């Protein structure tokens, strides 16, 4: 075949580009690090080159218009072997008869030396594969004129099946659409990891035209560490063929300091024969998506932080503990360092914190937390330790935050590890209670507006809890004052009894604050050297329970002075308790007493109470119980035991009578009344606590104060959740020689005899200064018993800390003191008794009544009225 004319290479050959790409492809397939053998332009194309893909066929035509040479591809395309094709007239062999005349004219033009390109229909002779009719096709033919050595004209024909060309056109159009129209950055990278081709989207981002990027590497676009990571990934994709999806890459666009983020998809590109020819890179800018994701993550983090704050802050009613709970939430989840300062005035119990006008009031640092090992100091000036009292200068950001109730950013000091600080006032109910400071160290993201808003919300939640704790502390202190003011002052004193008592409020801690309870005890002296012992417990806790306890205690004292029987006292208390929780108070109790079965228990305070009356003369004690724990008795030489006193219903339930039990107490016996806080605990059953209490009373003969201390020490692990009231009494009966007791017949001369008995008894007691007064008053009482009473008369004198005189009779009519007119001959006896005695009164007995009066002993007779003067004052 003769040399191809120069003009042939200058013609618009559709295969020129394919040839150039094939040459480039051949160069590209030299393995990295392997030196090329000779000039790269003369390297052999490996199998699977572009020519294999296009399947180019060729043949030559001699001066006579017949086929001179026939290629193997021509055999495959036309189905005619070379031995048959050589010497054939191509027009006659392949062209349809209707087109042969036109074909002959074109052949003449070609042999005349003209180039020609066109689409020619052809017919393949029948074969076993195609059937008897053969097949037809279209071929694109490129004819180049040639000359033989003799100078004769011929031609070289290059033939391509049109179907293959159309497929190539479709693939090229698709490729062009991807590179030219894709909104995503598209890069084709060769096996040397150099850019072969980029689309306009990629070029518009990184500058220049698409051709300007040919030959560049990954390091030309990405920072070094990121470029090395991406390069390693590209090599792995090229070697393994494994695709990479949604690989995140970070870098910068030319001329911009803004960090950009891309999502990269990588896959290996192969030729038609399956040979790897590079890597396709499809990149999407996800900077906005990443920013939105960060926003969403920050919102989720903030929401989680707020949820955690709601769950963890305010579990205690202690101010310092609540402040520490706030810091436990924010460090390290929100900041690296944090402090809480509270107004010293609030901690001291003031209603309104001082110094709000200028923000310079004294504060106490109550909490500090740090997530860094070498915790730096927050703020300016001298360091402030936890517990220290300090104040902020007027012109400081912290004082400004306190003054305006608005958060302030605090500038970072030069050389400080802290790079960002927020000073946030703690505001509750429009009142600033303190200041919280949050700081982030260098390397952390500085505080932004969203962080500021979150800090304000966290500080506000803690402030409300702190304010609640402050209010609780104030109410708790008031309730304690009220409660303790209602307990017996000092050491109670009783006739014939040695008394010791203890009251312990429930243990309080940061996790379990203690409220004021309704436990109480009382020792009430009754006429006739008798003593009422009371222990009660209002169910519930808090100020209302303490108030209810006070009302019940006052009611008990009032009822006790009426000298009612223990069961009657509890019945009256039951009616009162049913009205304590209602707006009508005691009036409600009266209505509830009329319809006990209809009383609404939600409107009453339930309480338990044991009421005992001890008579020092007889050493007998009468008990009545309203749902309370049983008294414990320890007789000399015996083990402690719980008295079998019917418990009855608690006060406030109503409708059930109370029973009485009378027990004779031997000299030296020990009686213990207590509330359930001493024996009951959530850690063990009640029976176990009761047995522990009974077992602790092992030495009743020890001093009573020591016995109380021993009991509380022994039961220390068994109590603490509730208040404890413990009342212990050792029996010391009135000696027989301190009692004078006589029975007088119902006759006038008994008055004189009573005076004689009284005089003789007082002289035997060395109480001569009291003889005249006692004789006069005894005469008045015995005279009244004869005039208004019934049955025999009994006179009894009792000597203990005072002198008591009692006159008994069977009459039920109680004496009534009245003011006598000037013309009345009588009616002045009880007035005289009231003037001369320290106290007097009357009480009912099972068989009548008793009228009594009390005189102080001579050592304490200052202020006693002279009988003569008293008589003159009545007229």
XYZ file of C-alpha atoms in Angstrom, residues 318-790:
473
model
C -30.311 22.454 99.695
C -28.933 25.611 98.039
C -25.324 24.455 97.748
C -26.327 21.019 96.485
C -28.578 22.533 93.822
C -25.685 24.717 92.622
C -23.440 21.665 92.367
C -26.141 19.828 90.427
C -26.100 22.621 87.827
C -22.336 22.282 87.408
C -22.579 18.494 87.161
C -24.830 19.006 84.125
C -22.808 21.673 82.278
C -19.270 20.318 82.884
C -18.030 18.927 80.536
C -21.137 18.670 78.358
C -21.419 22.416 77.809
C -18.219 24.026 79.076
C -14.857 23.184 80.590
C -15.103 25.298 83.752
C -18.002 26.718 85.756
C -18.716 28.496 89.037
C -21.831 29.532 90.950
C -21.980 32.539 93.293
C -25.072 33.216 95.421
C -25.956 36.392 97.275
C -24.762 36.184 100.849
C -27.965 37.855 102.004
C -30.097 35.066 100.578
C -27.936 32.434 102.214
C -28.345 34.279 105.500
C -32.130 34.188 105.177
C -32.887 37.727 103.945
C -36.098 38.149 101.970
C -34.544 40.374 99.296
C -30.844 40.270 98.384
C -29.103 43.601 99.002
C -27.096 45.520 96.457
C -29.101 44.781 93.326
C -28.910 48.419 92.280
C -25.234 48.280 91.368
C -24.455 44.566 91.402
C -21.740 44.928 94.032
C -23.401 43.082 96.900
C -21.490 40.337 98.662
C -21.693 36.879 97.166
C -20.507 33.519 98.350
C -18.941 31.029 95.953
C -20.889 27.846 96.563
C -19.732 25.596 93.703
C -16.867 25.123 91.242
C -16.306 22.430 88.618
C -13.554 21.787 86.063
C -13.000 19.252 83.294
C -9.284 20.058 82.891
C -6.529 18.735 85.110
C -4.782 22.066 85.645
C -7.940 24.067 86.356
C -7.382 27.748 85.580
C -9.053 30.564 87.485
C -12.246 32.083 86.068
C -12.480 35.857 86.102
C -10.132 38.672 86.964
C -8.623 39.682 90.257
C -7.683 37.398 93.109
C -8.841 33.763 92.961
C -12.013 32.967 94.898
C -12.259 29.610 96.605
C -15.461 27.712 97.315
C -17.086 29.071 100.459
C -15.376 32.463 100.262
C -17.422 35.681 100.398
C -16.493 38.298 97.786
C -17.961 40.991 95.555
C -17.407 42.148 91.962
C -16.152 45.647 91.106
C -18.810 48.006 89.836
C -17.334 48.273 86.313
C -16.785 44.544 85.831
C -18.845 42.433 83.372
C -20.029 40.260 86.269
C -21.403 43.243 88.188
C -23.015 44.453 84.979
C -24.682 41.061 84.527
C -26.015 41.186 88.085
C -27.115 44.787 87.680
C -28.936 44.356 84.356
C -30.003 40.693 84.781
C -28.533 40.022 81.307
C -25.708 37.663 80.306
C -22.323 39.173 79.499
C -19.340 37.916 77.499
C -16.104 38.262 79.465
C -12.984 39.028 77.361
C -10.177 36.498 77.637
C -7.071 37.658 79.445
C -3.757 37.536 77.619
C -1.919 34.281 78.273
C -4.921 32.659 79.952
C -5.956 29.114 79.174
C -9.570 30.307 79.137
C -10.579 31.690 75.763
C -14.335 32.264 76.178
C -16.409 33.043 79.298
C -20.093 33.740 79.860
C -21.378 35.482 83.000
C -25.064 34.580 83.372
C -27.276 36.021 86.133
C -29.453 33.485 87.912
C -32.943 34.954 87.804
C -35.954 33.434 89.566
C -39.336 35.178 89.672
C -37.772 38.468 88.515
C -35.232 38.267 91.330
C -31.489 37.800 90.785
C -30.270 35.205 93.272
C -26.703 34.826 92.048
C -24.311 34.503 89.119
C -23.145 31.500 87.107
C -19.981 31.669 85.005
C -19.265 29.221 82.196
C -15.827 29.076 80.540
C -14.242 27.190 77.651
C -10.520 26.669 77.339
C -8.417 27.115 74.226
C -9.120 24.468 71.625
C -12.846 24.470 72.339
C -15.372 26.328 70.219
C -16.063 29.810 71.625
C -19.521 30.566 72.976
C -22.064 31.711 70.400
C -25.532 33.165 70.586
C -27.088 29.719 70.793
C -24.782 28.840 73.674
C -25.705 32.066 75.419
C -29.420 31.301 75.172
C -28.841 27.780 76.472
C -26.765 29.088 79.375
C -29.532 31.525 80.299
C -32.086 28.696 80.288
C -29.885 26.428 82.412
C -29.134 29.205 84.882
C -32.824 30.106 85.112
C -33.804 26.512 85.878
C -31.179 26.296 88.590
C -32.207 29.714 89.929
C -35.824 28.615 90.355
C -34.685 25.500 92.212
C -32.334 27.567 94.371
C -35.089 30.041 95.129
C -37.400 27.157 96.028
C -34.678 25.775 98.280
C -34.292 29.215 99.865
C -38.028 29.453 100.472
C -38.059 25.923 101.811
C -35.180 26.713 104.156
C -37.015 29.777 105.410
C -40.291 27.906 105.932
C -38.433 24.993 107.468
C -36.739 27.262 109.995
C -40.048 28.913 110.819
C -41.725 25.568 111.251
C -38.906 24.399 113.503
C -39.277 27.521 115.618
C -43.016 26.946 115.810
C -42.631 23.291 116.574
C -40.042 23.732 119.293
C -41.988 26.587 120.823
C -44.861 24.162 121.315
C -42.743 21.551 123.067
C -42.381 21.698 126.861
C -39.663 24.193 127.804
C -36.708 22.916 129.797
C -36.921 19.711 131.821
C -40.515 18.824 132.757
C -41.206 18.334 136.476
C -43.941 16.047 137.796
C -45.040 14.894 141.231
C -43.922 11.355 141.959
C -42.080 10.985 138.662
C -38.520 11.452 137.456
C -38.873 12.738 133.871
C -36.422 12.688 130.920
C -37.293 13.482 127.331
C -35.715 13.780 123.900
C -36.874 15.357 120.663
C -34.826 14.820 117.476
C -35.885 16.164 114.059
C -35.517 13.797 111.132
C -32.036 13.581 109.650
C -31.650 15.802 106.598
C -29.193 15.436 103.744
C -28.651 16.821 100.269
C -30.445 13.859 98.703
C -33.198 13.589 101.306
C -34.082 16.878 102.973
C -36.073 16.624 106.163
C -39.345 18.464 106.687
C -40.764 19.429 110.027
C -42.953 16.698 111.408
C -45.961 16.638 113.725
C -44.424 14.718 116.626
C -44.955 16.127 120.120
C -44.890 15.190 123.767
C -46.132 16.920 126.884
C -46.113 16.605 130.660
C -49.157 18.209 132.317
C -49.508 18.528 136.063
C -53.034 17.739 137.271
C -54.698 18.416 140.624
C -54.044 15.945 143.396
C -50.381 15.431 142.494
C -51.354 13.623 139.348
C -49.575 13.957 136.012
C -50.762 13.565 132.435
C -48.143 12.111 130.054
C -48.850 12.688 126.345
C -47.064 11.598 123.163
C -48.608 12.187 119.733
C -47.784 12.257 116.042
C -49.673 14.126 113.320
C -49.481 12.198 110.070
C -47.776 14.151 107.300
C -44.968 16.663 107.323
C -44.381 20.336 106.825
C -45.628 23.564 108.297
C -49.302 22.536 108.230
C -48.498 19.364 110.161
C -46.609 21.444 112.740
C -49.554 23.837 113.054
C -51.975 20.936 113.444
C -49.684 19.486 116.108
C -49.752 22.815 117.959
C -53.522 22.938 117.882
C -53.858 19.384 119.141
C -51.298 19.986 121.888
C -53.159 23.092 123.037
C -56.406 21.150 122.962
C -54.863 18.361 125.043
C -53.721 20.856 127.676
C -57.164 22.444 127.808
C -58.928 19.097 128.097
C -56.431 17.889 130.691
C -57.148 20.889 132.911
C -60.819 19.948 132.795
C -59.660 16.777 134.565
C -61.445 14.482 132.124
C -60.770 10.779 131.988
C -58.162 9.708 129.380
C -60.766 8.129 127.089
C -62.865 11.307 127.227
C -59.828 13.410 126.379
C -59.128 11.344 123.254
C -62.781 11.434 122.191
C -62.795 15.219 122.373
C -59.440 15.346 120.507
C -60.900 13.143 117.802
C -63.657 15.666 117.150
C -61.141 18.516 117.051
C -58.812 16.658 114.674
C -61.630 16.131 112.182
C -61.960 19.894 111.824
C -58.293 20.884 111.619
C -57.946 20.421 107.850
C -61.197 22.199 106.943
C -61.655 25.963 106.554
C -64.084 25.957 109.449
C -61.478 24.682 111.926
C -63.005 23.669 115.228
C -66.487 24.580 113.996
C -66.048 21.928 111.319
C -65.102 19.488 114.050
C -68.381 20.201 115.812
C -70.341 19.463 112.656
C -68.281 16.317 112.041
C -69.060 15.155 115.578
C -72.778 15.331 114.777
C -72.346 13.096 111.710
C -69.178 11.067 112.356
C -69.824 8.552 109.605
C -70.107 11.285 106.969
C -66.850 13.080 107.808
C -64.563 13.500 104.786
C -61.116 12.208 105.707
C -59.563 14.414 103.027
C -60.544 17.443 105.154
C -58.977 16.243 108.408
C -55.545 15.650 109.848
C -55.033 12.137 111.121
C -52.961 11.817 114.259
C -52.025 9.147 116.751
C -51.807 9.799 120.481
C -51.336 7.980 123.749
C -52.657 9.748 126.862
C -51.774 8.521 130.343
C -52.660 9.901 133.787
C -50.423 8.904 136.687
C -51.546 9.279 140.325
C -48.510 9.616 142.576
C -50.561 8.683 145.682
C -51.822 5.346 144.379
C -49.025 4.796 141.837
C -51.651 3.794 139.330
C -51.541 4.913 135.706
C -54.558 4.984 133.391
C -53.855 4.721 129.631
C -55.938 5.475 126.542
C -54.562 5.013 123.022
C -55.606 6.468 119.654
C -53.752 4.386 117.085
C -50.347 4.959 118.685
C -47.556 2.492 119.414
C -47.909 0.774 122.805
C -46.106 2.129 125.893
C -43.143 0.144 127.195
C -42.850 -0.696 130.905
C -39.747 -1.946 132.717
C -40.342 -3.106 136.291
C -37.387 -3.504 138.661
C -35.654 -6.814 138.045
C -37.875 -7.641 135.044
C -37.446 -7.481 131.276
C -39.026 -4.651 129.353
C -42.445 -5.356 127.886
C -44.970 -3.555 125.732
C -48.193 -2.817 127.599
C -51.336 -4.290 126.140
C -53.248 -1.059 125.617
C -55.982 -1.294 122.939
C -54.719 0.943 120.092
C -58.076 2.329 118.982
C -58.504 4.409 115.831
C -56.302 7.420 115.011
C -57.599 10.856 115.875
C -59.631 12.324 113.026
C -61.301 9.082 111.924
C -64.187 9.381 114.390
C -67.064 7.166 115.339
C -65.194 4.679 117.557
C -64.929 4.842 121.384
C -61.596 4.628 123.145
C -60.823 2.133 125.886
C -58.926 2.696 129.122
C -56.420 0.415 130.818
C -55.287 0.974 134.423
C -51.892 -0.355 135.501
C -50.297 -0.219 138.940
C -46.674 0.837 138.671
C -44.233 -0.389 141.320
C -41.714 1.950 142.865
C -38.732 2.426 140.533
C -40.582 1.198 137.425
C -39.651 2.805 134.116
C -42.326 3.937 131.658
C -41.456 4.897 128.047
C -43.704 6.678 125.545
C -42.357 7.356 122.012
C -43.232 8.085 118.386
C -42.735 5.798 115.418
C -39.624 7.648 114.206
C -37.679 5.864 116.938
C -38.530 2.340 115.783
C -39.769 2.539 112.199
C -37.570 2.719 109.100
C -37.846 1.932 105.414
C -34.818 -0.327 105.871
C -36.482 -2.759 108.276
C -39.988 -3.768 109.444
C -41.674 -2.136 112.426
C -41.543 -5.288 114.554
C -37.779 -5.359 114.265
C -37.537 -1.753 115.435
C -39.836 -2.394 118.383
C -37.808 -5.394 119.484
C -34.622 -3.348 119.181
C -36.145 -0.641 121.379
C -37.307 -3.106 124.014
C -33.880 -4.739 123.957
C -32.154 -1.391 124.490
C -33.869 -0.914 127.893
C -31.462 -3.242 129.670
C -30.517 -1.072 132.661
C -33.561 0.858 133.867
C -31.900 1.664 137.189
C -29.308 3.913 135.521
C -29.828 7.684 135.572
C -32.744 8.490 133.334
C -30.768 10.845 131.090
C -28.220 8.081 130.498
C -31.010 5.651 129.637
C -32.334 8.071 126.963
C -28.880 8.530 125.471
C -28.266 4.789 125.427
C -31.542 4.120 123.612
C -30.846 6.730 120.920
C -27.281 5.511 120.435
C -28.343 1.873 120.199
C -31.118 2.600 117.694
C -29.036 5.013 115.593
C -29.059 2.647 112.590
C -32.794 2.074 112.909
C -34.110 5.626 112.661
C -33.511 8.932 110.964
C -36.199 9.286 108.304
C -38.750 10.763 110.737
C -38.820 12.945 113.831
C -38.309 11.226 117.173
C -40.102 12.051 120.413
C -39.131 10.024 123.476
C -40.644 10.550 126.951
C -39.369 8.414 129.823
C -40.600 8.498 133.442
C -39.368 6.625 136.500
C -41.956 6.049 139.228
C -41.274 7.691 142.573
C -44.565 7.373 144.449
C -45.651 9.827 147.105
C -44.557 8.474 150.530
C -47.340 7.362 152.836
C -46.311 9.877 155.472
C -46.895 12.645 152.927
C -50.596 11.813 152.713
C -53.318 12.608 155.196
C -56.675 10.998 154.477
C -59.863 11.147 156.593
C -63.531 10.287 156.131
C -66.056 12.580 157.788
C -69.724 11.883 158.486
C -72.346 14.124 156.995
C -73.005 16.287 160.038
C -72.219 19.902 161.068
C -69.543 18.987 163.572
C -67.459 17.486 160.772
C -66.378 21.040 159.880
C -64.590 21.491 163.189
C -63.186 18.022 163.041
C -61.776 18.718 159.564
C -59.989 21.815 160.886
C -58.498 19.732 163.691
C -57.276 17.045 161.301
C -55.698 19.665 159.030
C -53.993 21.512 161.909
C -52.538 18.326 163.347
C -51.262 17.104 159.973
C -49.622 20.427 159.100
C -47.936 20.658 162.479
C -46.532 17.144 161.984
C -45.123 18.330 158.660
C -43.624 21.438 160.259
C -45.881 23.694 158.179
C -47.123 25.886 160.979
C -47.142 29.051 158.735
C -49.852 27.417 156.641
C -52.088 26.312 159.511
C -54.393 29.345 159.694
C -54.936 29.598 155.942
C -55.451 25.866 155.586
C -57.949 25.723 158.443
C -59.970 28.553 156.967
C -60.083 27.071 153.456
C -60.760 23.534 154.673
C -63.656 24.896 156.704
C -65.111 26.574 153.582
C -64.847 23.440 151.409
C -66.269 21.073 154.017
C -69.126 23.476 154.689
C -69.949 23.572 150.954
C -69.829 19.770 150.802
C -72.320 19.579 153.671
C -74.584 22.207 152.138
C -74.565 21.224 148.458
C -73.038 17.719 148.306
C -74.227 14.214 149.029
